[in-house]
């Protein structure tokens, strides 16, 4: 059976719950869309997250990589189209706040996702789950990890599908946080399963 590396993040900033962490832990070891899932939770740390992702890829030798991130405030599930070679944004969990820093000094300016993002969005909508392609993963940790995965694939395994999906807040987080839209955990997890199934059809 093929393997899929599925990553999520720990809580960060004032988001005391990260639904990606719960989804990754729940799906770890599951079989979805012809993939055996290897679930890993990563730190919100600019210095460590990229290398940690590459370590997971080297260790597992997966057939595909999907990273997940929380986009609190979005009300749709949004596969990302592009990752840019910049680190910028709020402080990470270790107190580091880069400004206009390249992820890779000699890296490409940007990489396009190699996931079937349009088919994922179409299937999510057909299944009754709001979705659209996002054209910006920002420049925070989510973009950082997406870029690192695609950079690795471009250099070492061009046939490795890799990319990123942002998800809305869970109801649990919305209750704690206040004014942000949210989905049930069940719908969030179902949406990620659908995306994996679409990938498995390629």
mmCIF file of N, CA, C and O in Angstrom, residues 5 42-43 45-59 87 103-104 141 144-145 147-149 151-152:
data_model
loop_
_atom_site.group_PDB
_atom_site.id
_atom_site.type_symbol
_atom_site.label_atom_id
_atom_site.label_comp_id
_atom_site.label_asym_id
_atom_site.label_seq_id
_atom_site.Cartn_x
_atom_site.Cartn_y
_atom_site.Cartn_z
ATOM 1 N N UNK A 5 2.277 11.053 3.952
ATOM 2 C CA UNK A 5 2.677 11.837 5.116
ATOM 3 C C UNK A 5 1.695 12.989 5.277
ATOM 4 O O UNK A 5 1.561 13.829 4.374
ATOM 5 N N UNK A 42 3.699 19.085 13.972
ATOM 6 C CA UNK A 42 4.933 19.860 13.938
ATOM 7 C C UNK A 42 4.840 21.105 14.814
ATOM 8 O O UNK A 42 3.752 21.616 15.073
ATOM 9 N N UNK A 43 5.993 21.600 15.248
ATOM 10 C CA UNK A 43 5.997 22.821 16.062
ATOM 11 C C UNK A 43 5.798 24.064 15.214
ATOM 12 O O UNK A 43 6.142 24.089 14.034
ATOM 13 N N UNK A 45 7.450 26.781 14.652
ATOM 14 C CA UNK A 45 8.816 27.224 14.894
ATOM 15 C C UNK A 45 9.494 27.388 13.532
ATOM 16 O O UNK A 45 9.731 26.404 12.828
ATOM 17 N N UNK A 46 9.801 28.632 13.158
ATOM 18 C CA UNK A 46 10.413 28.878 11.859
ATOM 19 C C UNK A 46 11.736 28.139 11.689
ATOM 20 O O UNK A 46 12.071 27.689 10.601
ATOM 21 N N UNK A 47 12.511 28.030 12.760
ATOM 22 C CA UNK A 47 13.831 27.413 12.661
ATOM 23 C C UNK A 47 13.742 25.892 12.520
ATOM 24 O O UNK A 47 14.585 25.279 11.862
ATOM 25 N N UNK A 48 12.737 25.274 13.130
ATOM 26 C CA UNK A 48 12.697 23.815 13.208
ATOM 27 C C UNK A 48 11.750 23.146 12.225
ATOM 28 O O UNK A 48 12.005 22.020 11.793
ATOM 29 N N UNK A 49 10.649 23.807 11.859
ATOM 30 C CA UNK A 49 9.576 23.098 11.154
ATOM 31 C C UNK A 49 10.001 22.578 9.786
ATOM 32 O O UNK A 49 9.663 21.452 9.409
ATOM 33 N N UNK A 50 10.714 23.384 9.022
ATOM 34 C CA UNK A 50 11.123 22.948 7.690
ATOM 35 C C UNK A 50 11.998 21.715 7.730
ATOM 36 O O UNK A 50 11.752 20.735 7.028
ATOM 37 N N UNK A 51 13.026 21.760 8.574
ATOM 38 C CA UNK A 51 13.922 20.608 8.687
ATOM 39 C C UNK A 51 13.199 19.392 9.238
ATOM 40 O O UNK A 51 13.496 18.257 8.857
ATOM 41 N N UNK A 52 12.251 19.631 10.125
ATOM 42 C CA UNK A 52 11.504 18.505 10.677
ATOM 43 C C UNK A 52 10.658 17.840 9.596
ATOM 44 O O UNK A 52 10.606 16.610 9.517
ATOM 45 N N UNK A 53 10.027 18.636 8.742
ATOM 46 C CA UNK A 53 9.256 18.063 7.644
ATOM 47 C C UNK A 53 10.161 17.226 6.743
ATOM 48 O O UNK A 53 9.811 16.101 6.370
ATOM 49 N N UNK A 54 11.310 17.762 6.403
ATOM 50 C CA UNK A 54 12.231 17.023 5.539
ATOM 51 C C UNK A 54 12.704 15.740 6.209
ATOM 52 O O UNK A 54 12.871 14.711 5.554
ATOM 53 N N UNK A 55 12.888 15.792 7.519
ATOM 54 C CA UNK A 55 13.251 14.583 8.251
ATOM 55 C C UNK A 55 12.162 13.533 8.190
ATOM 56 O O UNK A 55 12.447 12.339 8.018
ATOM 57 N N UNK A 56 10.914 13.962 8.327
ATOM 58 C CA UNK A 56 9.794 13.017 8.224
ATOM 59 C C UNK A 56 9.747 12.392 6.826
ATOM 60 O O UNK A 56 9.483 11.195 6.680
ATOM 61 N N UNK A 57 9.994 13.207 5.797
ATOM 62 C CA UNK A 57 9.967 12.688 4.426
ATOM 63 C C UNK A 57 11.087 11.680 4.220
ATOM 64 O O UNK A 57 10.885 10.591 3.660
ATOM 65 N N UNK A 58 12.278 12.007 4.687
ATOM 66 C CA UNK A 58 13.417 11.093 4.536
ATOM 67 C C UNK A 58 13.177 9.789 5.292
ATOM 68 O O UNK A 58 13.505 8.699 4.816
ATOM 69 N N UNK A 59 12.596 9.897 6.464
ATOM 70 C CA UNK A 59 12.353 8.719 7.304
ATOM 71 C C UNK A 59 11.270 7.819 6.723
ATOM 72 O O UNK A 59 11.412 6.592 6.682
ATOM 73 N N UNK A 87 9.721 34.153 4.591
ATOM 74 C CA UNK A 87 9.240 33.973 5.956
ATOM 75 C C UNK A 87 8.937 35.358 6.507
ATOM 76 O O UNK A 87 9.793 36.237 6.502
ATOM 77 N N UNK A 103 13.197 31.646 2.647
ATOM 78 C CA UNK A 103 13.217 30.299 3.219
ATOM 79 C C UNK A 103 14.475 29.583 2.766
ATOM 80 O O UNK A 103 15.166 28.925 3.555
ATOM 81 N N UNK A 104 14.789 29.719 1.476
ATOM 82 C CA UNK A 104 15.997 29.146 0.874
ATOM 83 C C UNK A 104 16.720 30.260 0.124
ATOM 84 O O UNK A 104 16.165 30.820 -0.819
ATOM 85 N N UNK A 141 4.110 30.052 9.080
ATOM 86 C CA UNK A 141 4.613 28.679 9.123
ATOM 87 C C UNK A 141 3.995 27.782 8.070
ATOM 88 O O UNK A 141 4.644 26.861 7.564
ATOM 89 N N UNK A 144 5.778 28.299 4.921
ATOM 90 C CA UNK A 144 7.139 27.808 5.129
ATOM 91 C C UNK A 144 7.220 26.299 4.892
ATOM 92 O O UNK A 144 8.092 25.805 4.164
ATOM 93 N N UNK A 145 6.289 25.573 5.476
ATOM 94 C CA UNK A 145 6.280 24.117 5.348
ATOM 95 C C UNK A 145 5.908 23.692 3.926
ATOM 96 O O UNK A 145 6.504 22.763 3.360
ATOM 97 N N UNK A 147 6.429 25.335 1.178
ATOM 98 C CA UNK A 147 7.574 25.621 0.309
ATOM 99 C C UNK A 147 8.653 24.555 0.482
ATOM 100 O O UNK A 147 9.212 24.056 -0.506
ATOM 101 N N UNK A 148 8.963 24.213 1.719
ATOM 102 C CA UNK A 148 10.019 23.229 1.975
ATOM 103 C C UNK A 148 9.686 21.874 1.353
ATOM 104 O O UNK A 148 10.557 21.206 0.775
ATOM 105 N N UNK A 149 8.424 21.445 1.460
ATOM 106 C CA UNK A 149 8.039 20.170 0.873
ATOM 107 C C UNK A 149 8.168 20.171 -0.633
ATOM 108 O O UNK A 149 8.673 19.215 -1.240
ATOM 109 N N UNK A 151 10.056 22.247 -2.434
ATOM 110 C CA UNK A 151 11.475 22.408 -2.785
ATOM 111 C C UNK A 151 12.179 21.050 -2.738
ATOM 112 O O UNK A 151 12.935 20.705 -3.653
ATOM 113 N N UNK A 152 11.897 20.297 -1.679
ATOM 114 C CA UNK A 152 12.496 18.963 -1.561
ATOM 115 C C UNK A 152 12.107 18.089 -2.749
ATOM 116 O O UNK A 152 12.954 17.435 -3.370
#
